[in-house]
XYZ file of C-alpha atoms in Angstrom:
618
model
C 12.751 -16.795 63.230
C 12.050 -18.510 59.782
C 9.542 -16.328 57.338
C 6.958 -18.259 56.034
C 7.893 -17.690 52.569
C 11.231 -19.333 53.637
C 9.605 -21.798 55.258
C 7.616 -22.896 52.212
C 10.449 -22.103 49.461
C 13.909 -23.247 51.252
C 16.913 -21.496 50.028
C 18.061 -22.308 46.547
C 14.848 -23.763 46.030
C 13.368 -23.604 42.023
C 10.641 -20.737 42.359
C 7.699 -19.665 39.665
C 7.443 -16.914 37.123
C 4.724 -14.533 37.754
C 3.511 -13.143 34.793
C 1.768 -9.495 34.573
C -0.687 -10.191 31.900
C -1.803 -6.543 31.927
C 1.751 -5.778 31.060
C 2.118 -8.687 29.059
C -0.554 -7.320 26.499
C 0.643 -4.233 26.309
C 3.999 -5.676 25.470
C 2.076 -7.287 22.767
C 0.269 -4.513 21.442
C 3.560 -1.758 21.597
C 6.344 -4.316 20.533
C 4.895 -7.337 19.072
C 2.194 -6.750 16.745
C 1.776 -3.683 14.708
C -1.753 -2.762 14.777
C -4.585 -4.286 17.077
C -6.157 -5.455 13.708
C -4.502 -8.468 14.314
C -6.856 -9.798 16.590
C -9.102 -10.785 13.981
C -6.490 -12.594 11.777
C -5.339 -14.709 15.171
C -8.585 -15.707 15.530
C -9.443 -16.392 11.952
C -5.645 -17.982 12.150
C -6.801 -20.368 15.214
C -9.651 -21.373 13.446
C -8.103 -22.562 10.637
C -5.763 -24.496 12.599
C -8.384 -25.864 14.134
C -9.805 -27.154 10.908
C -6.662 -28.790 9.719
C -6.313 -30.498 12.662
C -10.325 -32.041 12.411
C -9.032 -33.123 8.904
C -6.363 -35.002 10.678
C -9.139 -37.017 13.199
C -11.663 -36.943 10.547
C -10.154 -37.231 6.499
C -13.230 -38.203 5.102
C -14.873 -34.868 6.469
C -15.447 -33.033 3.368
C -13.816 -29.626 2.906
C -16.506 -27.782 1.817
C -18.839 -28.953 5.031
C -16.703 -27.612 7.765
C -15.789 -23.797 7.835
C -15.614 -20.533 9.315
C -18.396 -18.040 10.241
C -17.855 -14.342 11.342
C -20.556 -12.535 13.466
C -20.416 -8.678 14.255
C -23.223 -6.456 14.921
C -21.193 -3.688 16.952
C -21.927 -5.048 20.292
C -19.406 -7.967 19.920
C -17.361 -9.659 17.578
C -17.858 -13.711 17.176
C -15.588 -16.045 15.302
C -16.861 -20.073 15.019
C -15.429 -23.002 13.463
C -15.739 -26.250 12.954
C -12.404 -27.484 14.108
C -10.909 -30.238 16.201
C -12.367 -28.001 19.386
C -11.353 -28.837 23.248
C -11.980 -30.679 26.184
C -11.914 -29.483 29.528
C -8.428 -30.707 30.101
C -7.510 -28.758 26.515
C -8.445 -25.879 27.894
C -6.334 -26.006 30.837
C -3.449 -26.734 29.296
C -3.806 -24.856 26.033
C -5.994 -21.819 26.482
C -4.431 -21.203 30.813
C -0.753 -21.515 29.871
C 0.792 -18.705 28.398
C 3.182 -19.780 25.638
C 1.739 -23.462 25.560
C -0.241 -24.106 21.592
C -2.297 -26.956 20.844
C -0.123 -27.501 17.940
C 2.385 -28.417 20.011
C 0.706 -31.111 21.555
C 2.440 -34.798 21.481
C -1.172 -36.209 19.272
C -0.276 -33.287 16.375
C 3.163 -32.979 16.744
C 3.881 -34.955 13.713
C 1.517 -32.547 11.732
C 3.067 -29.379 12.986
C 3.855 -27.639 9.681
C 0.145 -28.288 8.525
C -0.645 -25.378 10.813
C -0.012 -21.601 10.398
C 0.115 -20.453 14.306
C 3.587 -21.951 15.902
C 3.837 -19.885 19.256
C 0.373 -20.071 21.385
C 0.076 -16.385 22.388
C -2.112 -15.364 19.512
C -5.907 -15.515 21.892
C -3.749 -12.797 23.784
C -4.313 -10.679 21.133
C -7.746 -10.245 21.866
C -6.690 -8.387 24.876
C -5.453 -5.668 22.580
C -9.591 -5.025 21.942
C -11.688 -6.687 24.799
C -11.209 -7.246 28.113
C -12.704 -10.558 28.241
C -12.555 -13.536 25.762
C -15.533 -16.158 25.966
C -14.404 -19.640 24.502
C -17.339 -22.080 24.101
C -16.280 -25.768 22.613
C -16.594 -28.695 21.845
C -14.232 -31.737 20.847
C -14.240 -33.869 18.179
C -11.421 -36.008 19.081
C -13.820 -36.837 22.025
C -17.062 -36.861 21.157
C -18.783 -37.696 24.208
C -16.898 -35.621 26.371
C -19.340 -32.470 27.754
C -19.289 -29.027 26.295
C -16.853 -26.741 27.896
C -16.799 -22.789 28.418
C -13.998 -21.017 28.974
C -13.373 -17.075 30.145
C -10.197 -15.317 30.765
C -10.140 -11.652 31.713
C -7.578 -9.259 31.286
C -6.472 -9.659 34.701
C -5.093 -12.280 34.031
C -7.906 -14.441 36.010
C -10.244 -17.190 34.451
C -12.909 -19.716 34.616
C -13.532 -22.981 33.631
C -17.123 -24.968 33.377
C -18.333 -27.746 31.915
C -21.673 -27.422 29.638
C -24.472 -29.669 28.396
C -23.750 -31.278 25.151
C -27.099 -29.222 24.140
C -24.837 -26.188 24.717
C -23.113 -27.317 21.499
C -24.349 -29.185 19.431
C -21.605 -29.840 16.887
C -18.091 -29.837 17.679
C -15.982 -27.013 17.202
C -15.155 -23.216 19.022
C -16.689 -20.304 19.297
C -14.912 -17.229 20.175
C -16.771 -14.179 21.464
C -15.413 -10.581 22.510
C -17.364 -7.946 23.950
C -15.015 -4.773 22.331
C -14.086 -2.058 24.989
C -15.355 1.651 23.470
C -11.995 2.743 22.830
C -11.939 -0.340 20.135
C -14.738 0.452 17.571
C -12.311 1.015 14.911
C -11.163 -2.365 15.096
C -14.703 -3.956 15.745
C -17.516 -2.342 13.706
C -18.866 -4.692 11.744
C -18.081 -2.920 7.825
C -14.024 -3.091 9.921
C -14.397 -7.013 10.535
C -16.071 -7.764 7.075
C -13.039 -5.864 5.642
C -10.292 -7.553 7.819
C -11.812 -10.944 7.043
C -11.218 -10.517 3.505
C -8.235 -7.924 3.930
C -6.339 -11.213 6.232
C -8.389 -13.919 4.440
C -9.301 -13.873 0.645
C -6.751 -16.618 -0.021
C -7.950 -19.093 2.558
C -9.023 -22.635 1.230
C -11.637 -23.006 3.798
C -14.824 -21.299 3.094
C -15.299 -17.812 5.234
C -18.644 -16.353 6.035
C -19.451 -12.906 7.593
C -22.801 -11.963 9.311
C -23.757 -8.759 10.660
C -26.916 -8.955 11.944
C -28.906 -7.315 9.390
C -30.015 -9.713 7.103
C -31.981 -12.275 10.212
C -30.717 -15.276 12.139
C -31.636 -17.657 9.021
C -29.672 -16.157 6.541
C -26.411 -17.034 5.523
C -23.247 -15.009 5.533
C -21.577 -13.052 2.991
C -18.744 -15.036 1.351
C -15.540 -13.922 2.574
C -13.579 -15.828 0.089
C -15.693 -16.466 -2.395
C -13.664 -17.960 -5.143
C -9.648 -19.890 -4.795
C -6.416 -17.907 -5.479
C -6.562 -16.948 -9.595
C -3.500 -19.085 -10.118
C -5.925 -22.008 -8.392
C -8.724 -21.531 -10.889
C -8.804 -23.012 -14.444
C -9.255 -21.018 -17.795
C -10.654 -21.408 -20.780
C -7.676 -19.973 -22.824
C -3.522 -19.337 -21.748
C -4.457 -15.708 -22.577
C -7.576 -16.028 -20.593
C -5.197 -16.993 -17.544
C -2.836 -13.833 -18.147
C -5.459 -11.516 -18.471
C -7.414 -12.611 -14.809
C -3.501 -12.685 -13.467
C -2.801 -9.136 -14.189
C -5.944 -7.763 -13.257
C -5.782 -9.652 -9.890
C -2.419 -8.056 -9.750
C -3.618 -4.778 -10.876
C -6.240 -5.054 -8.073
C -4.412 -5.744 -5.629
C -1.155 -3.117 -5.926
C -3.229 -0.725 -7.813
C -0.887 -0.531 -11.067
C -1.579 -2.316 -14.303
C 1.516 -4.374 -14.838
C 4.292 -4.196 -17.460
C 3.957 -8.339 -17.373
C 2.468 -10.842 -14.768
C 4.983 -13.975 -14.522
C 3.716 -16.905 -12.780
C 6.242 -18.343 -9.777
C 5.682 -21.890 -8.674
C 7.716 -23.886 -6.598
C 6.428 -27.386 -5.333
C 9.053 -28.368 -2.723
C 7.618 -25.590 -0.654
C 4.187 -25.670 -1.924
C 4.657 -21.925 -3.083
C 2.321 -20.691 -5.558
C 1.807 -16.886 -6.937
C 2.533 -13.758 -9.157
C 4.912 -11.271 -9.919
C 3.519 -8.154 -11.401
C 6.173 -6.288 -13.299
C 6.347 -2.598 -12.676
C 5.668 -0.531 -14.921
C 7.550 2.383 -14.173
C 11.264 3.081 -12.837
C 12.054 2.830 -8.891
C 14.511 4.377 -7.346
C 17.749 2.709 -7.448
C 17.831 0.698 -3.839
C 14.384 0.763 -2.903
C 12.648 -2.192 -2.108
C 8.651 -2.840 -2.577
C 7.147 -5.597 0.010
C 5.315 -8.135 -1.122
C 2.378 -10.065 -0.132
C 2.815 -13.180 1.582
C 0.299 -15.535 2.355
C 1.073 -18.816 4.539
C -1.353 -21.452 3.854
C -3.852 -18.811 2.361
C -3.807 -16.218 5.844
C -2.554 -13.252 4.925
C 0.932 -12.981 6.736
C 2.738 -9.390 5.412
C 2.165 -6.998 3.078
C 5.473 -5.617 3.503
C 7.917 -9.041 3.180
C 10.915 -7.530 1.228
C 13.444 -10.675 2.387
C 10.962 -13.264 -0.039
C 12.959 -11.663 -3.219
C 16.768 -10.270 -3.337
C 18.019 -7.159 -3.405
C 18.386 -6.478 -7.480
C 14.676 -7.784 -7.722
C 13.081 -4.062 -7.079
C 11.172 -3.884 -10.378
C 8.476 -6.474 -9.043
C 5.829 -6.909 -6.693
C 4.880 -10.402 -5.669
C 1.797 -11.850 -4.152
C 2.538 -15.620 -2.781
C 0.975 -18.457 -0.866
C 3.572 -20.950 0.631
C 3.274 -23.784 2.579
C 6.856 -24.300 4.266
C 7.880 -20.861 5.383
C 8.080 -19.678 8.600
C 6.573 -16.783 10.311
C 8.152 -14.755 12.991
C 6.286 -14.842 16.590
C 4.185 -11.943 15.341
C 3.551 -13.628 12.245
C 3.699 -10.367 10.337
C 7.023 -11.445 9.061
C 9.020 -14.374 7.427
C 11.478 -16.117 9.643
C 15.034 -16.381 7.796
C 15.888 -20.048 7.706
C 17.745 -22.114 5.046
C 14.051 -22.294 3.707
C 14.016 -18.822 3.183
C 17.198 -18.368 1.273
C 16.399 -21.276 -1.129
C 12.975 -19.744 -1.908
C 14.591 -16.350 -2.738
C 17.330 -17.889 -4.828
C 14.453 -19.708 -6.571
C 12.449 -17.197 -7.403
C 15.509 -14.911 -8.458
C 15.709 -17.788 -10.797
C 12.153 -17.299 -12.183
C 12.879 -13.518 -12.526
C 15.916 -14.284 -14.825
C 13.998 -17.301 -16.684
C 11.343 -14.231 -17.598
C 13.661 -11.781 -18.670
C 15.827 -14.172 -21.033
C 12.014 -15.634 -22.441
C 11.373 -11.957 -23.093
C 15.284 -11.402 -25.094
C 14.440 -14.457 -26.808
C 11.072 -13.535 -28.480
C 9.242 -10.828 -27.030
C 11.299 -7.675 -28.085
C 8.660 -5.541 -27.751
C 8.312 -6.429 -24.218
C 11.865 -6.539 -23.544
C 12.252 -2.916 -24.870
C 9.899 -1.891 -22.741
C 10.867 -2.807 -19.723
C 14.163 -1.533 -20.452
C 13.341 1.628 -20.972
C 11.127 1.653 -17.377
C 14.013 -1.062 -15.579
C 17.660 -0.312 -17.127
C 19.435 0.374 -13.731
C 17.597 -2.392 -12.143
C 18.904 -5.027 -14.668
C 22.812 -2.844 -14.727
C 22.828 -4.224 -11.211
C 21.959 -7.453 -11.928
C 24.008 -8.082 -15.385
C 26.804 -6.357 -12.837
C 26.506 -10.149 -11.088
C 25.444 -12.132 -13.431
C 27.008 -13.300 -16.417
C 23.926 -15.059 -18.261
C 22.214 -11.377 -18.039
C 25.196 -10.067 -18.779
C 25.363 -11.818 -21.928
C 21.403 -11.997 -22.670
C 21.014 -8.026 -22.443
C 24.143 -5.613 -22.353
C 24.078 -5.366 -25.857
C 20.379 -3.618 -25.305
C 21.095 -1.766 -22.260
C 20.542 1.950 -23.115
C 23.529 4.378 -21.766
C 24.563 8.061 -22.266
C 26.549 8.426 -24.978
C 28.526 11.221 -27.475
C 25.866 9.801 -30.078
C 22.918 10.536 -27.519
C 20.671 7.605 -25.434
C 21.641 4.640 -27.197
C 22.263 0.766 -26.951
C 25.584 -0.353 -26.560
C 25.045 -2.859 -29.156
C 24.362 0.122 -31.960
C 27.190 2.386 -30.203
C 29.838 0.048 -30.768
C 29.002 -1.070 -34.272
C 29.476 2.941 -35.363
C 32.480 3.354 -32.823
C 35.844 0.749 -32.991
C 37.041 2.026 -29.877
C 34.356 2.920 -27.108
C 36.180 5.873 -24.639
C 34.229 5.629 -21.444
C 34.318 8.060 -18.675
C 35.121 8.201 -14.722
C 32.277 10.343 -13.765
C 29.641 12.154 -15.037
C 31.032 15.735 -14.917
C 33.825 14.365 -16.990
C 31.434 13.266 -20.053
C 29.772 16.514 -19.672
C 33.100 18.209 -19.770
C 34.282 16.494 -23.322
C 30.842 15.850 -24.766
C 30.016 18.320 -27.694
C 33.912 18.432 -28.168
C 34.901 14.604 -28.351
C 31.574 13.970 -30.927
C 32.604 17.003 -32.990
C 36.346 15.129 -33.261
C 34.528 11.820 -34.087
C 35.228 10.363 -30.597
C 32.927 7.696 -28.791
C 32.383 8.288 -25.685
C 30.361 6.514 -22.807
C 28.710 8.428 -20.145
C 30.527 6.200 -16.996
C 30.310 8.144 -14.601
C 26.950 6.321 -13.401
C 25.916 3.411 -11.284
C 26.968 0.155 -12.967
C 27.857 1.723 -16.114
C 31.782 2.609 -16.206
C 32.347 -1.498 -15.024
C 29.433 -2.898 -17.616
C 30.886 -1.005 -20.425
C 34.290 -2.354 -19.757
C 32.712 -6.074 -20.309
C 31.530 -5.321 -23.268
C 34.386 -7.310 -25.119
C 33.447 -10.339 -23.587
C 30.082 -9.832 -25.669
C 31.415 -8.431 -28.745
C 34.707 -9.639 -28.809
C 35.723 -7.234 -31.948
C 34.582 -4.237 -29.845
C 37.708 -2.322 -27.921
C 37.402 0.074 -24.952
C 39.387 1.862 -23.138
C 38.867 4.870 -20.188
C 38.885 8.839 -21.677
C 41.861 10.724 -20.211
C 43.281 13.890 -21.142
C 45.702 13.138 -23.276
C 43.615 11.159 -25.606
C 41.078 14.043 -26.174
C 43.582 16.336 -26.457
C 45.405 14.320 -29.035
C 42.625 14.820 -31.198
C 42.635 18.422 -31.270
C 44.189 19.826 -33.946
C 47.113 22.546 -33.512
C 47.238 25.377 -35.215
C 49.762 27.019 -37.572
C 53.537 27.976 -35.943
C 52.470 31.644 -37.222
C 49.115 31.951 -35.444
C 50.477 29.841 -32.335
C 53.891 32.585 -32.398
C 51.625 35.172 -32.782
C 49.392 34.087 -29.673
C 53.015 33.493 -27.536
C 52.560 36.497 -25.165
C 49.033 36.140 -24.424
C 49.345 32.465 -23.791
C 52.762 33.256 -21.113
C 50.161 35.636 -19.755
C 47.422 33.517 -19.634
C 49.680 30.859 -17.782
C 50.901 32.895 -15.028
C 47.154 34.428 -14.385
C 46.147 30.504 -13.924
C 48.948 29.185 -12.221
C 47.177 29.185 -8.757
C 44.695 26.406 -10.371
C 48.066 24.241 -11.354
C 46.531 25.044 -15.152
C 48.447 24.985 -18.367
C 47.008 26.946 -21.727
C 47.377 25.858 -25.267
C 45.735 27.053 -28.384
C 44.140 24.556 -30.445
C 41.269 24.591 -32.888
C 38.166 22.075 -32.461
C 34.207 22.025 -33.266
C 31.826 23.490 -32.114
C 33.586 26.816 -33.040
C 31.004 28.286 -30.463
C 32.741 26.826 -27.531
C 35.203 29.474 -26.874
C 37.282 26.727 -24.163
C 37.564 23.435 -22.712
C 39.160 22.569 -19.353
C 40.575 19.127 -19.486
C 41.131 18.208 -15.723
C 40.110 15.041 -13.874
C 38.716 14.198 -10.448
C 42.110 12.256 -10.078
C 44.129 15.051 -10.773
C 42.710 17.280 -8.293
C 42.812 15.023 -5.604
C 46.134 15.295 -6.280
C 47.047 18.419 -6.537
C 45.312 19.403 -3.357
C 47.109 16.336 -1.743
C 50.114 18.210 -2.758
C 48.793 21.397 -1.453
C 48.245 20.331 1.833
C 51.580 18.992 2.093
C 53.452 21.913 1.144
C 51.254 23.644 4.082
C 52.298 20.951 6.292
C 55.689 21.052 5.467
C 58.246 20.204 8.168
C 55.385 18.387 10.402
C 54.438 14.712 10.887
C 51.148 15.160 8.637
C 53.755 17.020 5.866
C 56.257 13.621 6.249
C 53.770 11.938 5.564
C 52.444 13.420 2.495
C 55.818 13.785 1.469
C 56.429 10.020 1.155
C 53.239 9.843 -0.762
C 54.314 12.796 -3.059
C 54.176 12.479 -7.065
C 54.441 15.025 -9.754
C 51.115 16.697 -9.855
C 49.003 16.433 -12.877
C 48.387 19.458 -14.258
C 44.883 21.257 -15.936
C 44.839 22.196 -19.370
C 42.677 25.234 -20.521
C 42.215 24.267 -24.357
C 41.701 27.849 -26.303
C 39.674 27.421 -29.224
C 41.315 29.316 -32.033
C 38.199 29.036 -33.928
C 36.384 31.208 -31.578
C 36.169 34.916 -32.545
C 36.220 35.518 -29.034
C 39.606 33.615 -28.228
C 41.047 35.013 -32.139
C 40.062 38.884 -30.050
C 41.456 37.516 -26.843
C 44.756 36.197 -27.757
C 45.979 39.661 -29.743
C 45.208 41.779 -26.252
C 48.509 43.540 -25.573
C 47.561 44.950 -22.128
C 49.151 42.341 -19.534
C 46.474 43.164 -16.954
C 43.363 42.766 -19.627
C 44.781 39.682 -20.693
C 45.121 38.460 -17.197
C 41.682 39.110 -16.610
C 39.992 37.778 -19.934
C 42.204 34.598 -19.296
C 40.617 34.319 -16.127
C 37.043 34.442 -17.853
C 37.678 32.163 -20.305
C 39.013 29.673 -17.546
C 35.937 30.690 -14.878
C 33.861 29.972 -18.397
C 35.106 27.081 -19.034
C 35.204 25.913 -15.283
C 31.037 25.912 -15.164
C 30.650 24.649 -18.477
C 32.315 20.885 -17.213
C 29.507 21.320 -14.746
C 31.736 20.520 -11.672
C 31.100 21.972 -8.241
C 33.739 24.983 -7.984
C 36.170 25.430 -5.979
C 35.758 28.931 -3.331
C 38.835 30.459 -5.111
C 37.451 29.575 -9.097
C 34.222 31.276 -7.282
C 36.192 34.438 -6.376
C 37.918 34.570 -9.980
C 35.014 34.446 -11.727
C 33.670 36.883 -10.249
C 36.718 39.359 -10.053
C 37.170 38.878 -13.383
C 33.304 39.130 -14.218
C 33.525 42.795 -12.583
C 37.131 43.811 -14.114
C 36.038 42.998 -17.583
C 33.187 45.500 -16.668
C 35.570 47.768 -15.590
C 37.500 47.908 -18.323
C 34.637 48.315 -20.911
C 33.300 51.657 -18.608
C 36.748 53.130 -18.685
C 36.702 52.608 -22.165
C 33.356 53.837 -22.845
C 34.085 57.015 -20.883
């Protein structure tokens, strides 16, 4: 016996999507947008559209006669415009159909990037704080067609009725919610005044909000009252910066280093970037503010400016760019990419204006931005060129530009790492050296171009061997005399892989120094760990990979009075032990993490020394 669903929908026959609109919205309100403050924009959003579209059937209405007007008293929420509005047939196919916009329509299709809204779902959001939406309008594409009134519940149901014109006089749309309790934080009227200018300060039609108070004659509070600041005109160019930054200041709440202006016509982008003026931390990214056609789309839109760009914060209004269905983000297009490379552009014009005549400035925002403009110099060469002479870095000589460094140094040593500067510091300026701290982000590589800036400048990385080559040795008597200490002082250390020598060097304070690079103990414990994996596949392999280790040198300062006491000790165990100080000493003073066994030493040798002195004492 055939069913009568099978009866009515034969086997492989083309069947309808039903569509939970309960579940729908809350798909919306958990996935899609992230706040139910939205509602207010979509509607402000869809009555702009609706505008732009009445200037398309009507271009000699004047802009400043048709607008937008905002009613809340706390009992409901009302948005009106004076837009293209809808027939009967309008709202069947527009307001009915999930999915389906008006801006999509064959008559506007040709004007589709006049409009912000691209995806039809934003009257869902509505949902998010009232159970039913009441549409009243009236179309001006069709003058003499009736009045039509439209409700949709969150049930998914609706109805549909034609009105007198009388209902409406004028054409356009009214929306009107009637806010569920759990939504007054949303839709109390001090909320909607603030959303209204929060989502549309920059709009270029003119915004009014009502709340009841002031009678039904009065009219509403400007919600936008005056155009963009880069819109206006000014009396003076300094009378421009000055509104600039303080609309920047007001906005992010910081009073910027430098406002620069960003303009690009082929996407009808228009704005500011407000230099910060303090450091950020290296990889963070501010958003920005990015208005499409003057609605408020994101206040969080990192992908409008590249990566190296962290030491701004932009607020834009664009005509061409995309939002994302939720239209809280940009879309990445080609569009996209060419308006970050341009604005990159802008960022670089700004800093090169500021090299050029603006040293003051420029210092400034060196001293607050260094590492942000390392990273971009690192990629490209007109920064490069523009600023690494008046990049500060750490140096022998203290914080300084490489441009002074290098004019007081002929050969700038630059280091691996960090611990390794720390490790030669006070010892390689004592002996004259320059020496570049390398060992942070960007640095070491920048350094290394500096010859393509200052072609007479030479550098070269710090080993070993070249600090230690500018120790000076001391006399074949004192270094005979020292013989037995130093055989002692080698076999105590011979666990670490560590030589000894006796030299003398400034600061005679510094009773050591323990030349040793990251390299070489990567190395040595690579060596380690093959000798403990001897005769296995892991120890063949290390094997194959085996070189001579490179071995630590413990540097004895012979200008010490502790190291001239220390090397005359005749007692092998006491000069095993103060050996192991000095090397324990020396050990923290590079300012490396220590290894467990340097750990143990130290200490052993921290509590034999003490030892010894209570024996003798006793």
């Amino acid at each position: 016996m055939t069913s009568p669903d099978t009866a009515t929908n034969p086997a492989g026959a083309d069947r309808t999507f039903q569509v939970d609109l309960r579940g729908l919205v809350d798909l919306l309100s958990h996935h899609l947008y992230s706040s139910p403050r939205v509602y207010l924009r979509e509607l402000m959003q869809n009555a702009v559209d609706a505008l732009t579209a009445r200037h398309g059937v009507e271009p000699s209405a004047s802009a400043g006669t048709l607008g937008i007007r905002l009613y809340a008293d706390g009992s409901v929420v009302r948005v009106e415009d004076d837009g293209v509005g809808l027939t009967e047939a309008d709202v069947h196919t527009f307001l009915a159909t999930i999915g389906r916009s008006s801006k999509r329509a064959e008559q506007v299709a040709e004007q589709r990037a006049d409009f912000i809204g691209q995806f039809g779902i934003g009257l869902l959001s509505c949902f998010l704080v009232a159970d039913e939406i009441h549409v009243l309008s009236r179309s001006a594409r069709t003058p003499d067609a009736p009045a039509v009134e439209w409700r949709g519940r969150g049930d998914g149901s609706y109805t549909v009725r034609s009105l007198p014109a009388s209902a409406r006089p004028r054409p356009g749309t009214t929306v009107t919610l009637t806010p569920r309790a759990d939504a007054g934080e949303w839709t109390r009227p001090a909320q909607v005044h603030a959303l209204a200018r929060h989502f549309g300060s920059l709009l270029r039609h003119p915004v009014t909000f009502d709340d009841g108070t002031a009678g039904p004659d009065a009219p509403g509070a400007p919600v936008n009252p005056e155009p963009a600041p880069w819109a206006r005109t000014y009396p003076t160019p300094g009378a421009r910066s000055r509104a600039l930054a303080a609309y920047g200041e007001n906005v992010f709440g910081f009073t910027p280093l430098d406002t620069i202006e960003l303009d690009l016509p082929a996407v009808g982008l228009k704005g500011i970037a407000c230099v910060l003026p303090e450091a950020v931390p290296a990889g963070r990214r501010h958003g920005h503010r990015v208005h499409v056609k003057g609605m408020l789309l994101s206040e969080q839109a990192e992908e409008i400016l590249p990566d190296w760009a962290f030491f701004v914060r932009c607020v834009v209004d664009a005509e061409s760019l995309r939002p994302t269905a939720s239209r809280e983000s940009l879309y990445e297009d080609d569009t996209l990419a060419a308006v970050r490379d341009a604005l990159a552009e802008r960022l670089r014009a700004w800093i090169a204006r500021a090299a050029a005549s603006d040293p003051d400035l420029l210092g400034r925002f060196l001293q607050a931005h260094h590492l942000a403009v390392k990273s971009l110099a690192v990629h490209d060469d007109e920064i490069l060129r523009m600023l690494l002479p008046w990049l500060p870095f750490e140096t022998t000589d203290g914080h300084t530009t490489l441009d002074e460094f290098a004019r007081t140094h002929r050969t700038v040593l630059v280091t691996s790492t960090v611990e390794e500067f720390r490790q030669v510091a006070a010892i390689a300026s004592a002996a004259g050296l320059g020496v570049v701290n390398g060992g942070y982000t960007y640095d070491r590589e920048l350094v290394h171009r500096l010859p393509e800036i200052r072609p007479e400048a030479s550098v070269a990385d710090l080993d070993p061997a070249t600090l230690t080559a500018h120790l000076d040795p001391v006399d074949r008597e004192t270094e005979l005399a020292a013989a037995a200490y130093l055989a002692q002082a080698r076999d105590a250390l011979a666990v670490f892989d560590c030589d000894v020598a006796l030299r003398t060097f400034q600061p005679a304070s510094a009773p050591a120094l323990l030349v040793d690079s990251r390299e070489a103990r990567h190395e040595r414990t690579r060596s380690q760990l093959a000798r403990e994996q001897e005769g296995g596949l892991w120890g063949d392999i290390l094997g194959a990979l085996r070189q001579e280790a490179p071995r630590a040198q413990l540097i004895l300062n012979q200008l010490n009075p502790l190291v001239r006491t220390a090397v005359t000790i005749e007692e092998p165990e006491l000069a095993r032990t103060s050996a192991e100080a000095l090397y324990g000493q020396a050990a923290m003073l590079s300012r490396r993490p220590l290894r467990p066994a340097e750990s143990s030493l130290i200490n052993r040798s921290f509590l034999d020394l003490l030892a010894h002195a209570l024996r003798k004492d006793s």
